[in-house]
Coordinates of C-alpha atoms and ligand atoms in Angstrom, one line a residue:
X1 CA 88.2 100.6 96.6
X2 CA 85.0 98.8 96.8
X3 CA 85.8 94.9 97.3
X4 CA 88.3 94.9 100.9
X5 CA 89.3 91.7 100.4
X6 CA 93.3 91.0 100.1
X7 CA 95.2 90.1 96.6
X8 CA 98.3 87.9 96.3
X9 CA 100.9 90.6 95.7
X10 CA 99.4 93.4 98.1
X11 CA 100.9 95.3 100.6
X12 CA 99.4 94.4 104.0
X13 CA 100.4 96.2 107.4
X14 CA 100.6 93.5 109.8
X15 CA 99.7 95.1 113.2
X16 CA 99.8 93.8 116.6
X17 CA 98.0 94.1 119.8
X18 CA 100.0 96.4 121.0
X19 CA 100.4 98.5 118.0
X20 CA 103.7 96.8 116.2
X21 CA 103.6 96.9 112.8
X22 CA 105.2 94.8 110.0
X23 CA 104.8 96.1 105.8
X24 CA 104.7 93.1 104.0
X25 CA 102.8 91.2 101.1
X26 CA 99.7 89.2 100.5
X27 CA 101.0 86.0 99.2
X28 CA 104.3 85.8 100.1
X29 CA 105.5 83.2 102.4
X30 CA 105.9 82.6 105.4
X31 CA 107.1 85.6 107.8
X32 CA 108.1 85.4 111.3
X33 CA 108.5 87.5 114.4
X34 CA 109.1 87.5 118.0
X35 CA 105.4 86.4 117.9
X36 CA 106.1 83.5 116.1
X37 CA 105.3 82.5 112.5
X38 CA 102.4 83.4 109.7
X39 CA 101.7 82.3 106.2
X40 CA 101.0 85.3 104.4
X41 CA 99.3 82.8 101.6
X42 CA 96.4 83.1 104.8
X43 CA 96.3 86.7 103.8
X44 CA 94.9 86.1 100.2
X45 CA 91.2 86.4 100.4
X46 CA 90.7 88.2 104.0
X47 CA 89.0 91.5 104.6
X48 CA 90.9 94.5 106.0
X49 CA 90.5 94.3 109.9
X50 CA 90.6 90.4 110.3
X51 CA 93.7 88.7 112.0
X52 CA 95.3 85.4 111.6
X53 CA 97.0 83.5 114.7
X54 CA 100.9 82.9 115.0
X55 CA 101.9 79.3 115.9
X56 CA 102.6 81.2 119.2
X57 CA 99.0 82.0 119.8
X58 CA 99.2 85.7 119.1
X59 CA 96.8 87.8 117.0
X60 CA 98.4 90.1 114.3
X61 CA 95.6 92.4 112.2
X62 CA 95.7 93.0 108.8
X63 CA 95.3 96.4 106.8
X64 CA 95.9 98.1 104.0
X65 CA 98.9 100.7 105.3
X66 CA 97.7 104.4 105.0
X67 CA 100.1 106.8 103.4
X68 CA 100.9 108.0 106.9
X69 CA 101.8 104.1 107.7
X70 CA 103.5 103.8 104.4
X71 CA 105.8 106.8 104.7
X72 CA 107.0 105.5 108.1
X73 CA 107.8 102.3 106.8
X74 CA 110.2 103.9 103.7
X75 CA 114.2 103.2 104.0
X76 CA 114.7 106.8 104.4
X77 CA 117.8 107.8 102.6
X78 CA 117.1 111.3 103.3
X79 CA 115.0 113.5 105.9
X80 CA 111.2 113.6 104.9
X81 CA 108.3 115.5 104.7
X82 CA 105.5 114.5 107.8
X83 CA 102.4 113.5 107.2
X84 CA 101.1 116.6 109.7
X85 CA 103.7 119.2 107.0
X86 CA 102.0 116.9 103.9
X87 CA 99.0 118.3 105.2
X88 CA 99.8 121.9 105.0
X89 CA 101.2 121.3 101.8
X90 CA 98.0 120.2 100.3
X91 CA 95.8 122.1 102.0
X92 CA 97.9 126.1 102.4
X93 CA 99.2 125.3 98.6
X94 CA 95.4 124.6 98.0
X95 CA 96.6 121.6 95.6
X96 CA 94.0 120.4 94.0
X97 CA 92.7 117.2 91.3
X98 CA 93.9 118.2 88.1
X99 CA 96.3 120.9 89.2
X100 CA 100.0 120.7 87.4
X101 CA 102.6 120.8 90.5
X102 CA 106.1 121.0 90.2
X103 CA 108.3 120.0 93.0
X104 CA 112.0 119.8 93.8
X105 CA 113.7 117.5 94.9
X106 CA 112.2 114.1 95.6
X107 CA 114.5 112.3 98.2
X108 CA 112.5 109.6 99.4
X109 CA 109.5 110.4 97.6
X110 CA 107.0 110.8 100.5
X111 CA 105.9 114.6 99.4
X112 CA 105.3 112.7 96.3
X113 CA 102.7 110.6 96.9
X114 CA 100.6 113.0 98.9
X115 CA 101.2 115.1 95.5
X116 CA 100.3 112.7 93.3
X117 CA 97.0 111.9 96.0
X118 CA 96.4 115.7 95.9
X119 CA 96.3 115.8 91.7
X120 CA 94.3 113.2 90.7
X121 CA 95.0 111.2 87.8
X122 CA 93.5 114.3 85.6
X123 CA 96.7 116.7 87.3
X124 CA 100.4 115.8 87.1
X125 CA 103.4 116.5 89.3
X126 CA 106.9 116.9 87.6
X127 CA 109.3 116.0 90.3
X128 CA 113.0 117.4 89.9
X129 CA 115.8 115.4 91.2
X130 CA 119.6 116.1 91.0
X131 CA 120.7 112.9 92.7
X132 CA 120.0 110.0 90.3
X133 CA 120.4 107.5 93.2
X134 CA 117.7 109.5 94.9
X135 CA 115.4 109.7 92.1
X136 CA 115.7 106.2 91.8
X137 CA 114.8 105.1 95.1
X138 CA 111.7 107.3 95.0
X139 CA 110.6 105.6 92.2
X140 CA 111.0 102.2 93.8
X141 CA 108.8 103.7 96.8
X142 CA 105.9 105.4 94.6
X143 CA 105.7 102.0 92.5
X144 CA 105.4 100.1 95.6
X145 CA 102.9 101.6 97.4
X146 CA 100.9 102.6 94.7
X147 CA 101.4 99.1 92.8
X148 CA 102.4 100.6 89.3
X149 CA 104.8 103.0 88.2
X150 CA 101.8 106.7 88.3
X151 CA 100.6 107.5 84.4
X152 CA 100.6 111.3 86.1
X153 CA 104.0 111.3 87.5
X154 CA 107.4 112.7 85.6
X155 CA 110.7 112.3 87.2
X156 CA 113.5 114.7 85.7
X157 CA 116.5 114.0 87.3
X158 CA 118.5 118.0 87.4
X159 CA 119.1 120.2 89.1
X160 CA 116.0 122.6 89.8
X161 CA 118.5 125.6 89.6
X162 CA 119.2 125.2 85.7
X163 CA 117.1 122.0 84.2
X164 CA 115.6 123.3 81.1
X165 CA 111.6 122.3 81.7
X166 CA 108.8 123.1 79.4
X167 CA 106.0 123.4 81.0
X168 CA 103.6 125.6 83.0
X169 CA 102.6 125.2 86.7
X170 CA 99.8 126.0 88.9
X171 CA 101.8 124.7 92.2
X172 CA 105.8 124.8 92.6
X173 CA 107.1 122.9 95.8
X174 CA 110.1 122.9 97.3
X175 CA 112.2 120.9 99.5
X176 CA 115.4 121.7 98.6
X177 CA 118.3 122.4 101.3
X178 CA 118.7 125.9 99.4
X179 CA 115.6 126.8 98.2
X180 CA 116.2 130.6 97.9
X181 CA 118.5 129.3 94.7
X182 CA 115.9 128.0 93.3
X183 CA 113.0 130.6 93.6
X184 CA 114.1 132.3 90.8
X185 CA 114.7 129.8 88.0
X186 CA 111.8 127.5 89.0
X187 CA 109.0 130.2 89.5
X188 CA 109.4 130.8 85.2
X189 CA 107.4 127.5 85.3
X190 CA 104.9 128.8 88.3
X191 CA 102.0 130.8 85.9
X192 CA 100.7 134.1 87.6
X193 CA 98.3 133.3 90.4
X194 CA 100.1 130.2 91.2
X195 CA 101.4 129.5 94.9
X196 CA 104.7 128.3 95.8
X197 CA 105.2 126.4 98.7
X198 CA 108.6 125.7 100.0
X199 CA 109.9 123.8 103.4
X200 CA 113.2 124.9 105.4
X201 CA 114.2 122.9 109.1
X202 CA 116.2 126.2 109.8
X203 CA 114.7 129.9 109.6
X204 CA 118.1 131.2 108.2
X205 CA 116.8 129.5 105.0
X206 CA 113.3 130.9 105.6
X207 CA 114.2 134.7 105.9
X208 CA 116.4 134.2 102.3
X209 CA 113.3 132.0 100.8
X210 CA 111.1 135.3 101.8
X211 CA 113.5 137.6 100.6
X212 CA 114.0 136.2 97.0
X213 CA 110.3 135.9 97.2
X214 CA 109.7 139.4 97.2
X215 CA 112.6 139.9 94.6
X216 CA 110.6 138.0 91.9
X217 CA 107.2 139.0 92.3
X218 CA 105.6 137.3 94.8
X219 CA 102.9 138.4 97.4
X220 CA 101.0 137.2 100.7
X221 CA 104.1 135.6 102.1
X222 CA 103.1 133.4 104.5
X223 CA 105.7 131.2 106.9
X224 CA 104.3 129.0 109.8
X225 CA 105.4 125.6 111.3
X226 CA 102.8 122.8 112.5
X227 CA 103.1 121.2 116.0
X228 CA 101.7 117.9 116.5
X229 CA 101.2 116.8 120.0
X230 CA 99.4 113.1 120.5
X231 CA 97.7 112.4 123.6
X232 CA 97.5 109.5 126.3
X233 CA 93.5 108.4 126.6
X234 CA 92.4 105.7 128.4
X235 CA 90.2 105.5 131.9
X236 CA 92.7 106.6 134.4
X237 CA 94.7 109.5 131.8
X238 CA 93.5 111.7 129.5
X239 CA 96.7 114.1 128.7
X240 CA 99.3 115.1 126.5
X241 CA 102.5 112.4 126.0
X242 CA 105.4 113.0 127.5
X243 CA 108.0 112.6 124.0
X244 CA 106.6 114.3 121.1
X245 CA 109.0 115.3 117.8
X246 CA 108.6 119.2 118.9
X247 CA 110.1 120.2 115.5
X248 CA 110.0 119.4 111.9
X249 CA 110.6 122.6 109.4
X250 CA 109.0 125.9 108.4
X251 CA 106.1 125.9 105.3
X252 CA 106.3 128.9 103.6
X253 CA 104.0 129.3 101.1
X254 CA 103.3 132.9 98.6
X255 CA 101.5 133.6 95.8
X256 CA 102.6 134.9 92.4
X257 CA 101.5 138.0 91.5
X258 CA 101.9 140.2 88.2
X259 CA 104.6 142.7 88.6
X260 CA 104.6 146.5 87.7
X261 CA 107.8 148.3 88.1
X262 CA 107.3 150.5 91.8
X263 CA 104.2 148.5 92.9
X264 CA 103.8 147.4 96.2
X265 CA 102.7 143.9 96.2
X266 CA 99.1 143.8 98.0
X267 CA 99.3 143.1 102.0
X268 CA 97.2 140.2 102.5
X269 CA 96.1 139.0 106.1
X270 CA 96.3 135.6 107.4
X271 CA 92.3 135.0 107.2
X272 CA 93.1 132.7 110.5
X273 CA 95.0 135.0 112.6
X274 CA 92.8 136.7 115.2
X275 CA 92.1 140.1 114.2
X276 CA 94.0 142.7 116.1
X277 CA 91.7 145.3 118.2
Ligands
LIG1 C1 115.0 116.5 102.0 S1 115.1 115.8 100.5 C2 113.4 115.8 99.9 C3 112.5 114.9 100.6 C4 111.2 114.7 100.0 N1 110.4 115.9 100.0 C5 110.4 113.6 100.7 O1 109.3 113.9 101.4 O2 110.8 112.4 100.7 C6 115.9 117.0 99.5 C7 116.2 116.5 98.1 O3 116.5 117.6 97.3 C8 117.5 117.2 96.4 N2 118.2 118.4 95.9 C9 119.0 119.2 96.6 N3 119.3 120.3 95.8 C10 118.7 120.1 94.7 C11 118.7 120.9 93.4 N4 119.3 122.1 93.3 N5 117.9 120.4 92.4 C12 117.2 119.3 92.5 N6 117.3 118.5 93.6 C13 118.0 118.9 94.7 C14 118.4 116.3 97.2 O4 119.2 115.4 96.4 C15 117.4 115.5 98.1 O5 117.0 114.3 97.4

């Protein structure tokens, strides 16, 4: 995005001094707070970082939300993904422009968008739903953020344990309460090579994930969990908060391999874990 300045009809993150922050849209109206009222007609025209004054003397910021912002902002009708476990997604599934990703289910459709980020408009993510009301509501959220419904993007709504899909994979994702269901079935779509990449809260669901994973062929099981921990900086602190959310869910992420009858699959080692002496 070269030109920062606002359009009627986008979506602006009203922030305040002290950090409160209001999704709304360029062009819409008048909105008011506890800090008293804007036109958001004002917004039309501005540049990312400048403010407008309520009739109540207070300064609210305008930006462009981030996904982070964005995903905070959804009505959440289910639990999901963090931007720190997005991250890991992207980054330990090594999803990359172009790449065809799979992914089951969509919920809220957070995951998504980092997906559909992560792609590019040359890749494509197939997302697998079984609950129509679900898939619906993700849609709603991917078109507004993103201001149009993605060219890249296909919804299926099914259930990733039978839906009949054609099409070949380089990533598969999961987020599926029972994922170890679905490891079987939906890595016919993954093509050798390919890494799966699944998310459990609970490591009951991890150990069966890894299990079924080695059952159909798959090798350099990995499973780790992210811990994000903000800190207090300013000229009398510098130290960890107090409240942080100490847990979100396990990644597990493996890659499939071709399978000979007898083989052992090849050990490989976490190229970030400290080498033993
Ligand atoms: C936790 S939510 C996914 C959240 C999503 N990753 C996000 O970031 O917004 C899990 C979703 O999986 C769907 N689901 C559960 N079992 C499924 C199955 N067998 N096939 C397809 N979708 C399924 C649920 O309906 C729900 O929408």
């Amino acid at each position: 995005m070269t030109d920062s300045r606002f359009e009627a009809g986008e979506l602006v993150l009203l922030t305040s001094q002290k950090g409160k922050t209001w999704l709304v849209r360029a062009g819409e109206g008048p909105f008011s707070s506890h800090l008293g009222n804007v036109d958001l007609n004002d917004v039309v025209g501005r540049q990312e970082g400048e403010c407008l004054e309520t009739n109540q003397g207070a300064k609210v910021f305008l930006f462009r939300p981030s996904l982070t912002d964005y995903v905070f902002k959804l009505k959440r009708k289910t639990q999901i993904i963090y931007p720190k476990d997005m991250g890991a997604f992207v980054v330990y599934g090594d999803i990359r422009p172009g790449d065809r990703v799979l992914e089951s289910g969509i919920g809220s459709g957070a995951l998504t968008l980092a997906l559909l980020r992560a792609v590019g408009p040359t890749g494509t993510v197939v997302s697998v739903e079984k609950r129509p009301e679900f898939a619906q509501l993700a849609r709603r959220h991917i078109e507004r953020f993103l201001g149009r419904p993605p060219k890249n993007h296909r919804l299926v709504v099914g259930d990733i344990e039978s839906v009949p899909l054609r099409c070949t994979v380089d990533r598969l994702v999961l987020d599926v309460p029972e994922p170890w269901h679905a490891v079987g079935p939906a890595s016919r779509q993954l093509r050798t090579g390919g890494l799966l990449i699944s998310w459990s809260p609970n490591v009951g669901q991890v150990q069966l994930v890894c299990r079924e994973l080695k059952a159909h062929g798959f090798a350099n099981v990995t499973t780790f969990e992210l811990l994000k921990r903000n800190w207090k900086i300013d000229e009398r602190r510098a130290r960890p908060e107090d409240r942080m959310v100490a847990h979100t869910g396990f990644i597990t992420v493996a890659k499939k391999i071709v399978r000979t009858v007898g083989e052992t699959p090849p050990a490989i080692r976490d190229p970030e874990a400290p080498v033993p002496r």
